[in-house]
CSV table of N, CA, C and O in Angstrom, one decimal:
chain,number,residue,atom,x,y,z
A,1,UNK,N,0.8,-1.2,0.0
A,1,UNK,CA,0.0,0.0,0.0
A,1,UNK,C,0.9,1.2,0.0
A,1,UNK,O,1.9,1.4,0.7
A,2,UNK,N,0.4,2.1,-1.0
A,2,UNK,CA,1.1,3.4,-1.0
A,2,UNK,C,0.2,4.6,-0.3
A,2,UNK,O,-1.0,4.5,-0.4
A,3,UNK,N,0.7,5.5,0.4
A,3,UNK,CA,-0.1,6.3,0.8
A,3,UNK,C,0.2,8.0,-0.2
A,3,UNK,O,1.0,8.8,0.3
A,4,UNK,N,-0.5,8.2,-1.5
A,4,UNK,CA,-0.2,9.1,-2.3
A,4,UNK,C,-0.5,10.3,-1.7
A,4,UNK,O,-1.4,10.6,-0.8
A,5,UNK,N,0.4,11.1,-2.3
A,5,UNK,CA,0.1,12.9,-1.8
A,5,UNK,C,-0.3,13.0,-2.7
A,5,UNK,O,-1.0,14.0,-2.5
A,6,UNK,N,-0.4,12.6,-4.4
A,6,UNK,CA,-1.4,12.8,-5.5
A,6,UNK,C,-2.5,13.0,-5.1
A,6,UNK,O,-3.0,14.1,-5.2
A,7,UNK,N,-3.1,11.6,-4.4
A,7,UNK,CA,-4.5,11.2,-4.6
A,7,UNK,C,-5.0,12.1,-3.5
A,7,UNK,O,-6.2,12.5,-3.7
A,8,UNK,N,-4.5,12.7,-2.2
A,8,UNK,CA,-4.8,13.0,-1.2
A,8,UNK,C,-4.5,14.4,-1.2
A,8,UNK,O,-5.3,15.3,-1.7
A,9,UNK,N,-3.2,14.8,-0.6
A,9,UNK,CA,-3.0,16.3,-0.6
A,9,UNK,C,-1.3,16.4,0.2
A,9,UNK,O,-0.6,15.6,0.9
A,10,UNK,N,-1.1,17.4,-0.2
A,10,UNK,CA,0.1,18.3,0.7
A,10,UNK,C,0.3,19.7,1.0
A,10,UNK,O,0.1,20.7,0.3
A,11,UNK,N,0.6,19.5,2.4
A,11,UNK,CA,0.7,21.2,3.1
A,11,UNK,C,2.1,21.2,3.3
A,11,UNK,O,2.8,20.1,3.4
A,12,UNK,N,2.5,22.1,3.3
A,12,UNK,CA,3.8,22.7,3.6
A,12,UNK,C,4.9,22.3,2.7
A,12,UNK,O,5.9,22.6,3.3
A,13,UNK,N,5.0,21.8,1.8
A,13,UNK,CA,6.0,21.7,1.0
A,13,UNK,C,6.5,22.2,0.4
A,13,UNK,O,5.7,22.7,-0.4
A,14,UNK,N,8.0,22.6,0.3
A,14,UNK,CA,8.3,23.8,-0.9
A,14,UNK,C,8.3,23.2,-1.9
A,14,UNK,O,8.3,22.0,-2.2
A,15,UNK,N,8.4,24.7,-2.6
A,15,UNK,CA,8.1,24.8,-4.0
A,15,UNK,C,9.3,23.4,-5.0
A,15,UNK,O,8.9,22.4,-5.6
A,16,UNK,N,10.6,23.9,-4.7
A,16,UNK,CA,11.2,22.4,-5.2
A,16,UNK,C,11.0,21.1,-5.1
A,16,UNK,O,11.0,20.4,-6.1
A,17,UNK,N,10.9,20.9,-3.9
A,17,UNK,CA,10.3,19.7,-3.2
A,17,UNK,C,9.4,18.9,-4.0
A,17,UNK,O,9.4,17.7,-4.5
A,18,UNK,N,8.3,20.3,-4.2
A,18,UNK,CA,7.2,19.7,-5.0
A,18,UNK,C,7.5,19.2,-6.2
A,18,UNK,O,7.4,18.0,-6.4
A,19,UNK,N,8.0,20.1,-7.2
A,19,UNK,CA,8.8,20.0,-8.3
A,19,UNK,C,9.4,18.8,-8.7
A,19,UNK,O,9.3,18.3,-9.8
A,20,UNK,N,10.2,18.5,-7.5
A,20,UNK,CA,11.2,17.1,-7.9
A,20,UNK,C,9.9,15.7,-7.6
A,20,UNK,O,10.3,14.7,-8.2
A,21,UNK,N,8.8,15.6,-6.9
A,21,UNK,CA,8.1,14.9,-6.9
A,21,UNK,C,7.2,14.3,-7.9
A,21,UNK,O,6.7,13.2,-8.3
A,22,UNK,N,7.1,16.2,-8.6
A,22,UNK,CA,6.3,15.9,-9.7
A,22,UNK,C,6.9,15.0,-10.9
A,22,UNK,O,6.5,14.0,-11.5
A,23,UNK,N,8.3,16.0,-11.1
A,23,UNK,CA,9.0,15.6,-12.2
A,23,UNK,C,9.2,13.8,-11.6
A,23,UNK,O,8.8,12.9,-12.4
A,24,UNK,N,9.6,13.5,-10.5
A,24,UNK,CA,9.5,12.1,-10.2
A,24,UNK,C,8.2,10.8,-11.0
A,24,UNK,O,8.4,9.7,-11.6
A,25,UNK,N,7.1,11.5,-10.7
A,25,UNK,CA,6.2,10.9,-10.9
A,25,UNK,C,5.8,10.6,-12.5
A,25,UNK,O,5.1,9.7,-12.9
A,26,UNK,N,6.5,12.0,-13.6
A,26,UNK,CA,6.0,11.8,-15.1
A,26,UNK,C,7.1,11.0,-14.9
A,26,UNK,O,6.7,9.8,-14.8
A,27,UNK,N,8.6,11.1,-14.7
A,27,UNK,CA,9.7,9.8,-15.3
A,27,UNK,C,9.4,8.5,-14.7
A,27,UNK,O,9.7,7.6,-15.4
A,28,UNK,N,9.0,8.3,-13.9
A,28,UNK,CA,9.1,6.8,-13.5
A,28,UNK,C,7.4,6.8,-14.2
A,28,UNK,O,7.2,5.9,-15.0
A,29,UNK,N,6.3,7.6,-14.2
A,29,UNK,CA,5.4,7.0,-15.3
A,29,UNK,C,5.6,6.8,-16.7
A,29,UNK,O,4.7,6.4,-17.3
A,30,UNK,N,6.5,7.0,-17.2
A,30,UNK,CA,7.0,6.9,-18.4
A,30,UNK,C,8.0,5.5,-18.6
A,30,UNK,O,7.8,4.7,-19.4
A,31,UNK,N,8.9,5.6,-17.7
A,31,UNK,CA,9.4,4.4,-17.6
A,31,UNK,C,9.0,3.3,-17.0
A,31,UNK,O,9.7,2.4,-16.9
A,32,UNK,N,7.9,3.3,-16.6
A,32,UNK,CA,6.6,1.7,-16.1
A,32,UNK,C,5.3,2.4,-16.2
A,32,UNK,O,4.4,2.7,-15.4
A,33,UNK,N,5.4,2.4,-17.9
A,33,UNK,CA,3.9,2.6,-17.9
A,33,UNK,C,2.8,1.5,-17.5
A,33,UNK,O,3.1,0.3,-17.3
A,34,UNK,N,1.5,1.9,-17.3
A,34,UNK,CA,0.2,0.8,-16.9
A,34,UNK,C,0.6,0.7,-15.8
A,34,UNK,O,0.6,-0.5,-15.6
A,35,UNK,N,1.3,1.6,-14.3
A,35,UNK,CA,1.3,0.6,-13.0
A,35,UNK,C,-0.1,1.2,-12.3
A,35,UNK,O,-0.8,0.6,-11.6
A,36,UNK,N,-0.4,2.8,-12.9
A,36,UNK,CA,-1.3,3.2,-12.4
A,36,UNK,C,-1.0,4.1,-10.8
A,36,UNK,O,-1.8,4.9,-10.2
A,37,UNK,N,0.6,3.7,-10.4
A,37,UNK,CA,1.1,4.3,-9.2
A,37,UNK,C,1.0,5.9,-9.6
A,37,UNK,O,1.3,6.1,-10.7
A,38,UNK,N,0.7,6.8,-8.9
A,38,UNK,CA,0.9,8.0,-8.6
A,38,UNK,C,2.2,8.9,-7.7
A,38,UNK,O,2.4,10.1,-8.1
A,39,UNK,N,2.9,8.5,-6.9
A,39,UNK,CA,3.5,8.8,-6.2
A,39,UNK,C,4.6,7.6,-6.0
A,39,UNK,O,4.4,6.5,-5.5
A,40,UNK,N,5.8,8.0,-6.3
A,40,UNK,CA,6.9,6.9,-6.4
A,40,UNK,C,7.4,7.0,-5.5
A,40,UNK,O,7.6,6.0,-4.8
A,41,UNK,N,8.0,8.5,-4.8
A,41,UNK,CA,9.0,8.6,-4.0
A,41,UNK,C,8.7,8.7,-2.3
A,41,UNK,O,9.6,8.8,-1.5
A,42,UNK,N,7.3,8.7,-1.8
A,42,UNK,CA,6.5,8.7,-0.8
A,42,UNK,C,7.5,7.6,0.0
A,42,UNK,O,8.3,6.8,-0.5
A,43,UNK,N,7.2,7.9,1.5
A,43,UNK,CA,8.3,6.9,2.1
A,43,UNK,C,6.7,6.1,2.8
A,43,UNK,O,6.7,5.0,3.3
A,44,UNK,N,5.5,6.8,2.7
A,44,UNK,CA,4.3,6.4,3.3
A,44,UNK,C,4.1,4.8,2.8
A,44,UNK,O,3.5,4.5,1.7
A,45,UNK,N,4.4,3.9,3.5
A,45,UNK,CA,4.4,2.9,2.5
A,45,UNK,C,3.7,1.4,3.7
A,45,UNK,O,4.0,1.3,4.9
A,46,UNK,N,2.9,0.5,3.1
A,46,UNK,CA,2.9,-0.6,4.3
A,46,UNK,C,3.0,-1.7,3.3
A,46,UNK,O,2.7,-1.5,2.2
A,47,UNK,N,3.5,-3.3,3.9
A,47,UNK,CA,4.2,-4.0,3.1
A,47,UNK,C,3.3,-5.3,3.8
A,47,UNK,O,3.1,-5.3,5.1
A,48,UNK,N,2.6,-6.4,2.7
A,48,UNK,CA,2.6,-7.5,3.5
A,48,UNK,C,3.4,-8.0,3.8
A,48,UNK,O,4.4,-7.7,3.2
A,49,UNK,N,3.3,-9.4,4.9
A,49,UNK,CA,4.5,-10.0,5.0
A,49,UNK,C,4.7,-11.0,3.9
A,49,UNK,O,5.9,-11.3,3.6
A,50,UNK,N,3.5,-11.6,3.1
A,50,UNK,CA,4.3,-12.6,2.0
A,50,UNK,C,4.8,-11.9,0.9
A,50,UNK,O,5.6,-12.6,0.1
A,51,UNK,N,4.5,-10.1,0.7
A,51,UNK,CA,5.2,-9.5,-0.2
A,51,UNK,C,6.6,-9.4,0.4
A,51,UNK,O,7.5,-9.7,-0.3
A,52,UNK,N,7.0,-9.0,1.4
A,52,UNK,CA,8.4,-9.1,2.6
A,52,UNK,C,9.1,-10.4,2.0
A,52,UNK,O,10.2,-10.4,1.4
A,53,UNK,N,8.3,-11.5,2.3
A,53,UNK,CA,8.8,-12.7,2.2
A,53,UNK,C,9.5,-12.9,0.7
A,53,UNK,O,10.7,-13.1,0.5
A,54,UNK,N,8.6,-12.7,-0.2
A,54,UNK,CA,8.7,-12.8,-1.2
A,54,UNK,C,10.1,-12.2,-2.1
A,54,UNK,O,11.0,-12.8,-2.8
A,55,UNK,N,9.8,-10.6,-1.7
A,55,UNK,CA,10.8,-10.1,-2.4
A,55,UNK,C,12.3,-10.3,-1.3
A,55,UNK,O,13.4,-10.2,-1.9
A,56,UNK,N,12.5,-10.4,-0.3
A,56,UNK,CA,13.2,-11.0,0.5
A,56,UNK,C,14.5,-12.0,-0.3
A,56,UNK,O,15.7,-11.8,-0.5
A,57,UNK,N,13.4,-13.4,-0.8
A,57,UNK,CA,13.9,-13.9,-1.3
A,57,UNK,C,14.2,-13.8,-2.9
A,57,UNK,O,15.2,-14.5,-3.2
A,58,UNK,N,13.8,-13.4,-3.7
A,58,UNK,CA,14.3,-12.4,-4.7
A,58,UNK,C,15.7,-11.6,-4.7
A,58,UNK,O,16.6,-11.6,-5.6
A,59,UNK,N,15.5,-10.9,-3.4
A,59,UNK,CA,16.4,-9.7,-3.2
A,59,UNK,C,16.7,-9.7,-1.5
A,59,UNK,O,16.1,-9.2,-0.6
A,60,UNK,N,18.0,-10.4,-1.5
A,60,UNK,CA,18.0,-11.2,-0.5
A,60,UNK,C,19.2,-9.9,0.3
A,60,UNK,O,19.4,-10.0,1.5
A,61,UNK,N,19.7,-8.9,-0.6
A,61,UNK,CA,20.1,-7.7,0.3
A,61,UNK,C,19.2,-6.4,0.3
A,61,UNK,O,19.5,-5.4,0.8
A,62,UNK,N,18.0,-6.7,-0.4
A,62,UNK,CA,16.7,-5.5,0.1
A,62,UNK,C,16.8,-4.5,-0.7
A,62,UNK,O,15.8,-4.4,-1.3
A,63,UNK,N,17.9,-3.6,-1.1
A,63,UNK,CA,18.4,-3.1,-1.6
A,63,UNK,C,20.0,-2.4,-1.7
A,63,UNK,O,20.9,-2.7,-0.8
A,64,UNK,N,20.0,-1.5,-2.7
A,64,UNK,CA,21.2,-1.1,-2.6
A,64,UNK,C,21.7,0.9,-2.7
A,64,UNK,O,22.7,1.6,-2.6
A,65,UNK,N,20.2,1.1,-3.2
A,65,UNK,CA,20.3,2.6,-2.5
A,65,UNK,C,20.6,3.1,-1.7
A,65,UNK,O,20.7,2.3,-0.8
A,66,UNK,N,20.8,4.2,-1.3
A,66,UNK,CA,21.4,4.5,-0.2
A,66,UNK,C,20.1,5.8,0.4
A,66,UNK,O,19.9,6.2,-0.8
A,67,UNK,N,19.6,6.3,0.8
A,67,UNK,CA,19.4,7.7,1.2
A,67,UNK,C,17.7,7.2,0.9
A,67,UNK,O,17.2,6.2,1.1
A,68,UNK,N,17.1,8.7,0.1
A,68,UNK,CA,15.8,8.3,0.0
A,68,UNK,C,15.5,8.0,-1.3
A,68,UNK,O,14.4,8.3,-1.7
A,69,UNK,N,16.1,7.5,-1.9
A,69,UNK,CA,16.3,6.4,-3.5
A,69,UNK,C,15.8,5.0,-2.8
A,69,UNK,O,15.1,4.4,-3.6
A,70,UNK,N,16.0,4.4,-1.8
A,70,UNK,CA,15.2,3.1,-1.1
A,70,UNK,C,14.7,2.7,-1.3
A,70,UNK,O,14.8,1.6,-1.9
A,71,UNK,N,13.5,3.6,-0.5
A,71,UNK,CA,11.7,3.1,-1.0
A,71,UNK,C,11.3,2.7,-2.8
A,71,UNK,O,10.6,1.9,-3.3
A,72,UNK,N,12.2,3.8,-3.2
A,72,UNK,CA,11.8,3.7,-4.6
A,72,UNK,C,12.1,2.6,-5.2
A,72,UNK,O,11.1,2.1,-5.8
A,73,UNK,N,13.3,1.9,-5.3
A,73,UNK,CA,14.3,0.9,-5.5
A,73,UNK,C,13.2,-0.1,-5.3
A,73,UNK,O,12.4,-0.1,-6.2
A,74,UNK,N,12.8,-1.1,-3.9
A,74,UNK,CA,12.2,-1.4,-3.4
A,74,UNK,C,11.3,-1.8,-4.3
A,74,UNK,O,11.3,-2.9,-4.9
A,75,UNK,N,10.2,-0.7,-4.7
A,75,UNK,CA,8.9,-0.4,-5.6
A,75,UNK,C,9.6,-1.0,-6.9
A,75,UNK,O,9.3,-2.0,-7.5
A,76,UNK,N,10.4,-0.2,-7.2
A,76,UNK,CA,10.7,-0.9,-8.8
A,76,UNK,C,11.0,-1.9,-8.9
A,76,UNK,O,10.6,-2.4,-10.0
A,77,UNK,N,11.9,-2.9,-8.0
A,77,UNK,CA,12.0,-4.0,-8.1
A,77,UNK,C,11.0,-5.0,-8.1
A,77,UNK,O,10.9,-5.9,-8.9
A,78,UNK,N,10.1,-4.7,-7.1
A,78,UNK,CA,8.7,-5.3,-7.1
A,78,UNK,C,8.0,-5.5,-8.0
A,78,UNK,O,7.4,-6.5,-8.2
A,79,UNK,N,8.2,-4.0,-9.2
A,79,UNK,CA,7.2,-4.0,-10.7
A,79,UNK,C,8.0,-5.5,-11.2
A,79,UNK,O,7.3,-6.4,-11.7
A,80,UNK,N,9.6,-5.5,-11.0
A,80,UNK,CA,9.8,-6.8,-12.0
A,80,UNK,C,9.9,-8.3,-11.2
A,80,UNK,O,10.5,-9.2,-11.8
A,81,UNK,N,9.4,-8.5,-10.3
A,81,UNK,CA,8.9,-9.8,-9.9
A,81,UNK,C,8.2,-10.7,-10.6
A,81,UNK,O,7.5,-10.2,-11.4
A,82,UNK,N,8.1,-12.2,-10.8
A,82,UNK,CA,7.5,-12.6,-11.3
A,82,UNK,C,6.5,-13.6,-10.8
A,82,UNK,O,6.9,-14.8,-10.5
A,83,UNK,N,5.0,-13.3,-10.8
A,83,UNK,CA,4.7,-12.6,-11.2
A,83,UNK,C,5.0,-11.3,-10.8
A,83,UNK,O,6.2,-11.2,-10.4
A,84,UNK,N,4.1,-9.4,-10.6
A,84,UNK,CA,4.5,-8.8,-10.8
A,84,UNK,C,3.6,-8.1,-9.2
A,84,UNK,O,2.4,-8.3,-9.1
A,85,UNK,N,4.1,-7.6,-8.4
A,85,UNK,CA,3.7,-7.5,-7.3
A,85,UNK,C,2.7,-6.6,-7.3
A,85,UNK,O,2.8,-5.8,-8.1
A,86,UNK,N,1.6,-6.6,-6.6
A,86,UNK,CA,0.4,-5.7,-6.5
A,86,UNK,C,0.5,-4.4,-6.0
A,86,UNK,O,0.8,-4.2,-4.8
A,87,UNK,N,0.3,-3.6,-6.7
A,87,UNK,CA,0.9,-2.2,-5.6
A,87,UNK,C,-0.8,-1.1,-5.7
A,87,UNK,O,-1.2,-0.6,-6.8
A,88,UNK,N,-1.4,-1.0,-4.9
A,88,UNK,CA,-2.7,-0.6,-4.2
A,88,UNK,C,-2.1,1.1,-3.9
A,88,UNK,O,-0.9,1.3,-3.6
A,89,UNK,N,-2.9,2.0,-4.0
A,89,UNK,CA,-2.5,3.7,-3.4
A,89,UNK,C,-3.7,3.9,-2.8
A,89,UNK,O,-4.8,3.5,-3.2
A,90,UNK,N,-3.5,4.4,-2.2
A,90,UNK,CA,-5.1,5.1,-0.9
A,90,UNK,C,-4.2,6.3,-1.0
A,90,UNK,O,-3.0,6.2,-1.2
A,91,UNK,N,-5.0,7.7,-1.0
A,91,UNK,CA,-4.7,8.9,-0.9
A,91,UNK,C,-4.7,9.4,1.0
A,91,UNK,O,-5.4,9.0,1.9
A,92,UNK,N,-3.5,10.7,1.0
A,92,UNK,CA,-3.1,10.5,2.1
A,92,UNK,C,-2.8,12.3,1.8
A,92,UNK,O,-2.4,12.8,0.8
A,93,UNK,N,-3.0,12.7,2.9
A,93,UNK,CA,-3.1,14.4,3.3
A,93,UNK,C,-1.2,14.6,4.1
A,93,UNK,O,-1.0,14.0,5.2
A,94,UNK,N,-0.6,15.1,3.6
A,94,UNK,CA,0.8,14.5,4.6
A,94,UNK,C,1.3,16.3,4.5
A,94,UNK,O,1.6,17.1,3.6
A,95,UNK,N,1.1,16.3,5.7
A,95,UNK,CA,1.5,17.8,6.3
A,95,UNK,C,3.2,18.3,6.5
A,95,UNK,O,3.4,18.6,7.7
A,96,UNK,N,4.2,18.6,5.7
A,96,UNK,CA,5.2,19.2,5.8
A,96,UNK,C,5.5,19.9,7.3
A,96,UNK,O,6.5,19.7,8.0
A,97,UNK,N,4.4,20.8,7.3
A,97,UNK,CA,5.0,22.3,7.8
A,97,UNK,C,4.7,21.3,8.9
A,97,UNK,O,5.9,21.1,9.3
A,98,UNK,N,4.0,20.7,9.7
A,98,UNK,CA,4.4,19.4,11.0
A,98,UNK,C,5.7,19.3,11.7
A,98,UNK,O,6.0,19.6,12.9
A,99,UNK,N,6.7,18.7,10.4
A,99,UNK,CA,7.7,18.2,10.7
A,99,UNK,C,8.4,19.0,11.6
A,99,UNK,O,7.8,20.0,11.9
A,100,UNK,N,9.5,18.8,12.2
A,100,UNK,CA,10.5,19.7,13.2
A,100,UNK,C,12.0,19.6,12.8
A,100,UNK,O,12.7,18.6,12.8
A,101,UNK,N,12.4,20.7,12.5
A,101,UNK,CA,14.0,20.4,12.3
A,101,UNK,C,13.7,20.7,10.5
A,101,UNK,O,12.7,20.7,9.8
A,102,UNK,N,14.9,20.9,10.4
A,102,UNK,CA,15.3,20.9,8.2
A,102,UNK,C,15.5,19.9,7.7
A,102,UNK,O,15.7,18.9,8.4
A,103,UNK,N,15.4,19.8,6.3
A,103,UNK,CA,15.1,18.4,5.6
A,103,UNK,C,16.9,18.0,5.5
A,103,UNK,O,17.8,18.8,5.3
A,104,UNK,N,16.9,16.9,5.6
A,104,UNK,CA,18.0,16.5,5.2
A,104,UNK,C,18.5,16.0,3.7
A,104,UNK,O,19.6,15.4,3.3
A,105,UNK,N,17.3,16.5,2.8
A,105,UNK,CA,17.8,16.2,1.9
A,105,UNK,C,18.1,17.3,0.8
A,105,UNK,O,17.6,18.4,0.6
A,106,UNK,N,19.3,16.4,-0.1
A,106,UNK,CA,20.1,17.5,-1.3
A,106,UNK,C,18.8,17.2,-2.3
A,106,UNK,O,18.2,16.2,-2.6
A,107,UNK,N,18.9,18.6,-2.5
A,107,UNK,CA,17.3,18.3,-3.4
A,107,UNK,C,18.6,17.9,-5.3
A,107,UNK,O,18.5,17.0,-6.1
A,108,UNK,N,19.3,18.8,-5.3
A,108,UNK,CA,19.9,18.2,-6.9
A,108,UNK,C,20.3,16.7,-6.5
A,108,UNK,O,19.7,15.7,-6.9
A,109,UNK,N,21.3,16.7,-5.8
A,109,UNK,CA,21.8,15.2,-5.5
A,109,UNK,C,20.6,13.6,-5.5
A,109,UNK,O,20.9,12.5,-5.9
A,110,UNK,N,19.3,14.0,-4.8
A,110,UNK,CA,18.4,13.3,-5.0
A,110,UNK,C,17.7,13.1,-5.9
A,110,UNK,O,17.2,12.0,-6.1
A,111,UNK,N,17.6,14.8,-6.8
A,111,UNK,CA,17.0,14.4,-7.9
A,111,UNK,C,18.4,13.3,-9.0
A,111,UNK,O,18.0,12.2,-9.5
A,112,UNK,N,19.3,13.6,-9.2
A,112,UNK,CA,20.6,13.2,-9.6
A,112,UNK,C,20.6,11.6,-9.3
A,112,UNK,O,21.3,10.9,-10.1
A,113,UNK,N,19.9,10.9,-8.1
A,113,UNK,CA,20.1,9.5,-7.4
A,113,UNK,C,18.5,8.9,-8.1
A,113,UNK,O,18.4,7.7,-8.5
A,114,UNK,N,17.4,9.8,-8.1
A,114,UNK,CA,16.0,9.2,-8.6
A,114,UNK,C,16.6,9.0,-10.2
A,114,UNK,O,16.8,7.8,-10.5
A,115,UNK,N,16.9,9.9,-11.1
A,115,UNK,CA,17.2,9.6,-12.6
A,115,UNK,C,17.9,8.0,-12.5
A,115,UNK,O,17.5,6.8,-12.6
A,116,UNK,N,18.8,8.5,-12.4
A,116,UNK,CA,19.7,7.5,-12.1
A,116,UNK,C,19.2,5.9,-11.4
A,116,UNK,O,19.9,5.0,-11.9
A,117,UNK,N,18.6,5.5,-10.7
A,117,UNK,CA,18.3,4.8,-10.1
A,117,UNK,C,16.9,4.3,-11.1
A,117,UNK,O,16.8,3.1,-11.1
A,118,UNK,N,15.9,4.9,-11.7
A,118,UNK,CA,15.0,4.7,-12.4
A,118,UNK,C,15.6,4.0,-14.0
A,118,UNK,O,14.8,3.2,-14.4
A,119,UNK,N,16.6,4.2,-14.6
A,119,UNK,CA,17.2,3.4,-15.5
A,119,UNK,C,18.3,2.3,-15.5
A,119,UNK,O,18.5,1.4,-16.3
A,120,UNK,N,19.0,2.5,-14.4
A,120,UNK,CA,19.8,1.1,-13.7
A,120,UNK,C,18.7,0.1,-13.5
A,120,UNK,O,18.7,-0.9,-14.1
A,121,UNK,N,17.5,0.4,-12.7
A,121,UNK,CA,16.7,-0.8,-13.0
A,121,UNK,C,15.8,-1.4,-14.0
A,121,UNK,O,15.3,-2.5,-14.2
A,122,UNK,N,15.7,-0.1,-14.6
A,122,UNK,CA,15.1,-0.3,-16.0
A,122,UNK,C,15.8,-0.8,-17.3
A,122,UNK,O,15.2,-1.6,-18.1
A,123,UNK,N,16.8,-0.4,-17.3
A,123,UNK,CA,17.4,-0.8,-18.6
A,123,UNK,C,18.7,-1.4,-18.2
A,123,UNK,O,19.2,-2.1,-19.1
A,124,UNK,N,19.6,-1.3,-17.1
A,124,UNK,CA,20.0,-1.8,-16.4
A,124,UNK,C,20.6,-3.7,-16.0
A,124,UNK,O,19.7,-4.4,-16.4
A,125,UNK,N,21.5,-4.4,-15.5
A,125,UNK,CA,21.5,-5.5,-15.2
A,125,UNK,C,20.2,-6.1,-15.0
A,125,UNK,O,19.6,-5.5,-14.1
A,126,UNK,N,19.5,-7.2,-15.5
A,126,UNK,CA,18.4,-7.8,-14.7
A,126,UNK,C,18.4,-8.1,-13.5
A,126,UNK,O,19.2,-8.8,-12.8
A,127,UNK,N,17.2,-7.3,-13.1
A,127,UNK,CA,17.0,-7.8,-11.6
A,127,UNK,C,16.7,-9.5,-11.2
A,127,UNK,O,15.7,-9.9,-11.6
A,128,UNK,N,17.3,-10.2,-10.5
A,128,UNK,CA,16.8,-11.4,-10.9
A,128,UNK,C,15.2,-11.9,-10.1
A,128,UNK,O,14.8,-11.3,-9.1
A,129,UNK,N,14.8,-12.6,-10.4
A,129,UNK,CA,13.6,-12.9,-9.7
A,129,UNK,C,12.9,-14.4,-9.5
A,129,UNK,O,12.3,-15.1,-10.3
A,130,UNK,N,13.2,-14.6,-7.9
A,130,UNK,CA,13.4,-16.0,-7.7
A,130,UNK,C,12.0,-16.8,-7.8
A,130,UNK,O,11.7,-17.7,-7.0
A,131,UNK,N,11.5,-16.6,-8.6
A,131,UNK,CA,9.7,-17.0,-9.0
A,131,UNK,C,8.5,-16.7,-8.0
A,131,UNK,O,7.9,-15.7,-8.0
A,132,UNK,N,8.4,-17.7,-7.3
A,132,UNK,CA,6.8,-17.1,-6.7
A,132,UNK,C,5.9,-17.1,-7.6
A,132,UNK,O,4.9,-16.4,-7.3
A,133,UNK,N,6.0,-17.6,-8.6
A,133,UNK,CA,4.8,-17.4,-9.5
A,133,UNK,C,4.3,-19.3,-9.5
A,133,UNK,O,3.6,-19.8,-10.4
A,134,UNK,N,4.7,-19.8,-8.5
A,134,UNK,CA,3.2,-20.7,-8.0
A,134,UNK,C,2.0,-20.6,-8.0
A,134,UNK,O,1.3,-21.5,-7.5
């Protein structure tokens, strides 16, 4: 389950922030078209345990991003499972100006780690994928 700031809303986010979200969301819809996901880089995220299990064994080091490229990693990997993992979005109101403290993130560097990280898995070494398609 994804929890989308598409489908739902966002307060307090700057203006870049937003920007790199958006721009997030036309590239990785371009590069997996038909998933129907709306928000890629959301950390709002809940996992069954047979999808845990599953990609686990698939991807038996989880990943290999580092920062908030992760979650995403994660997600895309999942699209190449076989079969292809179910990914569900419920819309979600996720309030910025809440938070406490400054963001820790480099907004070029991250956008620089999402590019990047969206065609290594895409066009990229095959991800391998230990079946489950029982």
């Amino acid at each position: 389950l994804i929890v989308s700031r598409f489908r739902g809303g966002v307060k307090g986010l700057p203006l870049l922030r937003r920007a790199l979200s958006l721009g997030a969301r036309f590239y990785y819809s371009l590069l997996y078209p038909g998933t129907g996901i709306t928000d890629w880089t959301t950390g709002w995220r809940v996992y069954s345990y047979s999808f845990l299990r599953r990609y686990w064994e698939a991807y038996p080091e989880l990943f290999q991003s580092e920062g908030f490229t992760a979650q995403t990693e994660i997600l895309l990997r999942a699209l190449q499972l076989n079969p292809r993992a179910r990914v569900v979005e419920e819309g979600g109101v996720i309030n910025y100006g809440r938070k406490r403290g400054r963001s820790k993130m480099r907004i070029l560097r991250t956008a620089y780690e999402y590019l990047n990280l969206g065609l290594k898995v895409r066009f990229g070494q095959p991800q391998r994928s230990k079946g489950w398609a029982r």
